[in-house]
PDB file of C-alpha atoms in Angstrom:
ATOM      1  CA  MET A   1     -27.282  65.055 -99.807  1.00 63.00           C
ATOM      2  CA  GLU A   2     -29.711  63.484 -97.347  1.00 74.00           C
ATOM      3  CA  ARG A   3     -32.713  64.532 -99.437  1.00 74.00           C
ATOM      4  CA  LEU A   4     -31.123  62.928-102.488  1.00 72.00           C
ATOM      5  CA  CYS A   5     -30.504  59.682-100.592  1.00 78.00           C
ATOM      6  CA  ILE A   6     -34.111  59.602 -99.380  1.00 85.00           C
ATOM      7  CA  LYS A   7     -35.466  60.099-102.907  1.00 81.00           C
ATOM      8  CA  GLU A   8     -33.079  57.515-104.302  1.00 81.00           C
ATOM      9  CA  ASN A   9     -34.094  54.960-101.669  1.00 84.00           C
ATOM     10  CA  CYS A  10     -37.804  55.564-102.355  1.00 84.00           C
ATOM     11  CA  CYS A  11     -37.275  55.092-106.088  1.00 79.00           C
ATOM     12  CA  SER A  12     -35.279  51.915-105.447  1.00 83.00           C
ATOM     13  CA  ALA A  13     -37.984  50.543-103.134  1.00 86.00           C
ATOM     14  CA  LEU A  14     -40.679  51.249-105.744  1.00 78.00           C
ATOM     15  CA  SER A  15     -38.582  49.563-108.440  1.00 78.00           C
ATOM     16  CA  LEU A  16     -38.050  46.501-106.280  1.00 81.00           C
ATOM     17  CA  ALA A  17     -41.769  46.321-105.513  1.00 79.00           C
ATOM     18  CA  ILE A  18     -42.627  46.437-109.237  1.00 73.00           C
ATOM     19  CA  TYR A  19     -40.050  43.740-109.956  1.00 76.00           C
ATOM     20  CA  PHE A  20     -41.207  41.579-107.046  1.00 80.00           C
ATOM     21  CA  PHE A  21     -44.879  41.738-108.083  1.00 77.00           C
ATOM     22  CA  LYS A  22     -43.939  41.149-111.763  1.00 73.00           C
ATOM     23  CA  GLY A  23     -45.149  44.540-112.981  1.00 72.00           C
ATOM     24  CA  ARG A  24     -48.518  44.461-111.224  1.00 72.00           C
ATOM     25  CA  ILE A  25     -49.429  46.821-108.424  1.00 68.00           C
ATOM     26  CA  PHE A  26     -53.002  46.618-107.070  1.00 73.00           C
ATOM     27  CA  ASP A  27     -54.315  44.968-110.249  1.00 73.00           C
ATOM     28  CA  TYR A  28     -52.658  47.632-112.366  1.00 76.00           C
ATOM     29  CA  LYS A  29     -50.147  46.524-114.985  1.00 76.00           C
ATOM     30  CA  VAL A  30     -47.074  48.801-115.033  1.00 68.00           C
ATOM     31  CA  HIS A  31     -45.827  49.039-118.608  1.00 73.00           C
ATOM     32  CA  LEU A  32     -42.055  49.238-118.784  1.00 70.00           C
ATOM     33  CA  ASN A  33     -40.812  50.166-122.210  1.00 73.00           C
ATOM     34  CA  PRO A  34     -37.328  51.431-123.087  1.00 74.00           C
ATOM     35  CA  THR A  35     -38.509  54.925-124.086  1.00 79.00           C
ATOM     36  CA  ILE A  36     -38.940  56.009-120.465  1.00 75.00           C
ATOM     37  CA  PHE A  37     -35.430  54.907-119.532  1.00 73.00           C
ATOM     38  CA  THR A  38     -33.984  56.617-122.600  1.00 82.00           C
ATOM     39  CA  LEU A  39     -35.645  59.934-121.732  1.00 80.00           C
ATOM     40  CA  ILE A  40     -34.637  59.747-118.080  1.00 81.00           C
ATOM     41  CA  GLY A  41     -31.070  58.852-119.093  1.00 81.00           C
ATOM     42  CA  LEU A  42     -30.913  61.785-121.519  1.00 84.00           C
ATOM     43  CA  ALA A  43     -32.210  64.228-118.901  1.00 84.00           C
ATOM     44  CA  LEU A  44     -29.770  62.876-116.342  1.00 82.00           C
ATOM     45  CA  ALA A  45     -26.851  63.189-118.784  1.00 84.00           C
ATOM     46  CA  ILE A  46     -27.718  66.821-119.571  1.00 85.00           C
ATOM     47  CA  PHE A  47     -28.054  67.628-115.866  1.00 82.00           C
ATOM     48  CA  MET A  48     -24.744  65.960-115.011  1.00 82.00           C
ATOM     49  CA  GLY A  49     -23.021  67.751-117.884  1.00 83.00           C
ATOM     50  CA  PHE A  50     -24.301  71.096-116.625  1.00 84.00           C
ATOM     51  CA  CYS A  51     -23.166  70.366-113.062  1.00 82.00           C
ATOM     52  CA  ASN A  52     -19.697  69.329-114.221  1.00 84.00           C
ATOM     53  CA  SER A  53     -19.381  72.386-116.421  1.00 87.00           C
ATOM     54  CA  ALA A  54     -20.452  74.745-113.632  1.00 85.00           C
ATOM     55  CA  SER A  55     -18.059  73.191-111.114  1.00 87.00           C
ATOM     56  CA  TYR A  56     -15.171  73.331-113.585  1.00 90.00           C
ATOM     57  CA  ASP A  57     -15.949  76.999-114.263  1.00 91.00           C
ATOM     58  CA  ARG A  58     -15.790  77.733-110.525  1.00 91.00           C
ATOM     59  CA  PHE A  59     -12.509  75.818-110.257  1.00 91.00           C
ATOM     60  CA  TRP A  60     -11.014  77.673-113.207  1.00 93.00           C
ATOM     61  CA  GLU A  61     -12.130  81.073-111.868  1.00 94.00           C
ATOM     62  CA  GLY A  62     -10.460  80.326-108.532  1.00 91.00           C
ATOM     63  CA  ARG A  63      -7.320  79.213-110.317  1.00 93.00           C
ATOM     64  CA  LYS A  64      -7.207  82.446-112.329  1.00 96.00           C
ATOM     65  CA  LEU A  65      -7.724  84.568-109.215  1.00 94.00           C
ATOM     66  CA  TRP A  66      -5.034  82.686-107.291  1.00 93.00           C
ATOM     67  CA  GLY A  67      -2.619  83.123-110.206  1.00 94.00           C
ATOM     68  CA  LEU A  68      -3.395  86.838-110.260  1.00 95.00           C
ATOM     69  CA  LEU A  69      -2.685  87.052-106.522  1.00 92.00           C
ATOM     70  CA  VAL A  70       0.690  85.342-107.001  1.00 92.00           C
ATOM     71  CA  ILE A  71       1.601  87.699-109.861  1.00 95.00           C
ATOM     72  CA  GLU A  72       0.592  90.793-107.894  1.00 92.00           C
ATOM     73  CA  THR A  73       2.459  89.760-104.727  1.00 90.00           C
ATOM     74  CA  ARG A  74       5.614  89.060-106.758  1.00 92.00           C
ATOM     75  CA  SER A  75       5.258  92.417-108.462  1.00 93.00           C
ATOM     76  CA  LEU A  76       4.814  94.226-105.143  1.00 87.00           C
ATOM     77  CA  THR A  77       7.823  92.420-103.698  1.00 89.00           C
ATOM     78  CA  ARG A  78       9.894  93.364-106.734  1.00 91.00           C
ATOM     79  CA  GLN A  79       8.824  96.995-106.393  1.00 88.00           C
ATOM     80  CA  ILE A  80       9.729  97.063-102.703  1.00 84.00           C
ATOM     81  CA  LEU A  81      13.131  95.577-103.400  1.00 85.00           C
ATOM     82  CA  SER A  82      13.892  98.023-106.191  1.00 85.00           C
ATOM     83  CA  LEU A  83      12.185 101.254-105.061  1.00 81.00           C
ATOM     84  CA  VAL A  84      12.955 101.400-101.349  1.00 76.00           C
ATOM     85  CA  ASN A  85      16.254 103.167-100.691  1.00 76.00           C
ATOM     86  CA  ASP A  86      18.814 101.197 -98.684  1.00 74.00           C
ATOM     87  CA  SER A  87      20.711 104.270 -97.466  1.00 75.00           C
ATOM     88  CA  SER A  88      18.678 104.714 -94.276  1.00 73.00           C
ATOM     89  CA  PRO A  89      19.654 102.619 -91.257  1.00 75.00           C
ATOM     90  CA  GLY A  90      17.634  99.436 -90.927  1.00 73.00           C
ATOM     91  CA  ALA A  91      16.061  99.788 -94.379  1.00 75.00           C
ATOM     92  CA  SER A  92      17.029  96.291 -95.495  1.00 80.00           C
ATOM     93  CA  GLU A  93      15.461  94.835 -92.333  1.00 81.00           C
ATOM     94  CA  GLU A  94      12.307  96.843 -92.976  1.00 79.00           C
ATOM     95  CA  LYS A  95      12.189  95.583 -96.546  1.00 82.00           C
ATOM     96  CA  GLN A  96      12.507  92.007 -95.361  1.00 85.00           C
ATOM     97  CA  ASN A  97       9.748  92.520 -92.761  1.00 82.00           C
ATOM     98  CA  ILE A  98       7.387  93.975 -95.364  1.00 82.00           C
ATOM     99  CA  ILE A  99       8.148  91.150 -97.798  1.00 86.00           C
ATOM    100  CA  LYS A 100       7.522  88.600 -95.046  1.00 86.00           C
ATOM    101  CA  LEU A 101       4.165  90.248 -94.329  1.00 84.00           C
ATOM    102  CA  ILE A 102       3.241  90.006 -98.005  1.00 85.00           C
ATOM    103  CA  SER A 103       4.209  86.338 -98.044  1.00 86.00           C
ATOM    104  CA  ALA A 104       2.294  85.738 -94.798  1.00 84.00           C
ATOM    105  CA  PHE A 105      -0.769  87.333 -96.389  1.00 84.00           C
ATOM    106  CA  SER A 106      -0.666  84.857 -99.288  1.00 86.00           C
ATOM    107  CA  TRP A 107      -0.116  81.884 -96.984  1.00 86.00           C
ATOM    108  CA  SER A 108      -2.863  82.957 -94.614  1.00 83.00           C
ATOM    109  CA  LEU A 109      -5.307  83.408 -97.480  1.00 84.00           C
ATOM    110  CA  ASN A 110      -4.412  79.910 -98.667  1.00 86.00           C
ATOM    111  CA  PHE A 111      -5.135  78.480 -95.217  1.00 84.00           C
ATOM    112  CA  GLN A 112      -8.300  80.558 -94.856  1.00 82.00           C
ATOM    113  CA  LEU A 113      -9.695  79.224 -98.134  1.00 83.00           C
ATOM    114  CA  ARG A 114      -8.912  75.652 -97.113  1.00 84.00           C
ATOM    115  CA  ASP A 115     -10.453  76.187 -93.654  1.00 81.00           C
ATOM    116  CA  LYS A 116      -7.202  75.412 -91.802  1.00 80.00           C
ATOM    117  CA  THR A 117      -5.297  77.363 -89.171  1.00 75.00           C
ATOM    118  CA  GLY A 118      -1.762  77.106 -90.569  1.00 73.00           C
ATOM    119  CA  THR A 119      -0.171  79.181 -87.819  1.00 74.00           C
ATOM    120  CA  GLU A 120       2.797  76.786 -87.700  1.00 78.00           C
ATOM    121  CA  HIS A 121       3.732  77.882 -91.234  1.00 79.00           C
ATOM    122  CA  LEU A 122       3.378  81.542 -90.320  1.00 80.00           C
ATOM    123  CA  GLU A 123       5.884  81.284 -87.446  1.00 83.00           C
ATOM    124  CA  ARG A 124       8.827  81.647 -89.823  1.00 85.00           C
ATOM    125  CA  LEU A 125       7.354  84.769 -91.433  1.00 83.00           C
ATOM    126  CA  LEU A 126       6.007  86.754 -88.487  1.00 81.00           C
ATOM    127  CA  SER A 127       7.375  88.200 -85.298  1.00 81.00           C
ATOM    128  CA  PRO A 128       6.071  86.655 -82.061  1.00 84.00           C
ATOM    129  CA  GLU A 129       3.883  89.725 -81.402  1.00 81.00           C
ATOM    130  CA  GLN A 130       2.306  89.545 -84.853  1.00 79.00           C
ATOM    131  CA  LEU A 131       1.836  85.800 -84.537  1.00 79.00           C
ATOM    132  CA  GLU A 132       0.052  86.287 -81.219  1.00 80.00           C
ATOM    133  CA  GLN A 133      -2.303  88.804 -82.854  1.00 76.00           C
ATOM    134  CA  VAL A 134      -3.022  86.386 -85.693  1.00 75.00           C
ATOM    135  CA  LYS A 135      -3.708  83.311 -83.550  1.00 75.00           C
ATOM    136  CA  HIS A 136      -6.925  84.690 -82.088  1.00 72.00           C
ATOM    137  CA  LYS A 137      -8.360  86.255 -85.230  1.00 72.00           C
ATOM    138  CA  LYS A 138     -10.904  84.659 -87.492  1.00 72.00           C
ATOM    139  CA  LEU A 139      -9.850  86.343 -90.753  1.00 70.00           C
ATOM    140  CA  PHE A 140      -6.058  86.222 -90.990  1.00 67.00           C
ATOM    141  CA  PRO A 141      -5.691  87.954 -94.377  1.00 69.00           C
ATOM    142  CA  VAL A 142      -7.606  91.028 -93.243  1.00 69.00           C
ATOM    143  CA  LEU A 143      -5.269  91.395 -90.283  1.00 69.00           C
ATOM    144  CA  PHE A 144      -2.240  91.390 -92.577  1.00 66.00           C
ATOM    145  CA  LEU A 145      -3.824  94.014 -94.753  1.00 64.00           C
ATOM    146  CA  ASP A 146      -4.265  96.095 -91.604  1.00 65.00           C
ATOM    147  CA  LEU A 147      -0.705  95.505 -90.404  1.00 63.00           C
ATOM    148  CA  SER A 148       1.167  96.130 -93.618  1.00 58.00           C
ATOM    149  CA  PRO A 149      -0.034  99.526 -94.923  1.00 53.00           C
ATOM    150  CA  THR A 150      -0.234 101.225 -91.529  1.00 56.00           C
ATOM    151  CA  GLY A 151       3.265 100.171 -90.571  1.00 58.00           C
ATOM    152  CA  LEU A 152       4.605 101.129 -93.977  1.00 58.00           C
ATOM    153  CA  MET A 153       2.941 104.545 -93.955  1.00 57.00           C
ATOM    154  CA  ASN A 154       4.118 105.234 -90.401  1.00 61.00           C
ATOM    155  CA  ARG A 155       7.700 104.411 -91.397  1.00 57.00           C
ATOM    156  CA  ILE A 156       7.494 106.651 -94.449  1.00 55.00           C
ATOM    157  CA  LYS A 157       6.085 109.522 -92.345  1.00 58.00           C
ATOM    158  CA  LYS A 158       8.863 109.107 -89.773  1.00 58.00           C
ATOM    159  CA  GLU A 159      11.362 109.041 -92.656  1.00 54.00           C
ATOM    160  CA  THR A 160      12.904 105.782 -91.460  1.00 51.00           C
ATOM    161  CA  LEU A 161      11.943 104.280 -94.796  1.00 52.00           C
ATOM    162  CA  ILE A 162      12.893 106.388 -97.805  1.00 51.00           C
ATOM    163  CA  LEU A 163      11.529 105.773-101.282  1.00 50.00           C
ATOM    164  CA  LEU A 164      13.659 106.569-104.320  1.00 47.00           C
TER     165      LEU A 164
END
């Protein structure tokens, strides 16, 4: 941005000098005809159109990926609610903990992408021990990916969480 401002200021200073000296610089007559401005305007319009198109494509790609994340987390939550057997003691609590971890993953990714901490929003989803682990980490979403599968697999191995 600074380089652009410097170039823009130099161009403005040169334009003012030409205007002030009535089109003459060092006994040289600067010819100003509309063709130059038309060509520069056309090139600038094409460049601006390309920049807008590229930025909109990036925005739309991010929107598609975020929508896919929402769909996949809802699907995983639905599968946990329907496929995990409630007959074992504490299974409903385990389901709720896993679902909260999934939700915390989505929230933490949201905050990570916006370059915010967001730990105050994660307090309602995480236990105090998990929240303490998260507070000092740089990449929150990776931590949740580490927490969720290992805890789930350990519970399945111990048979405290039974799948249908």
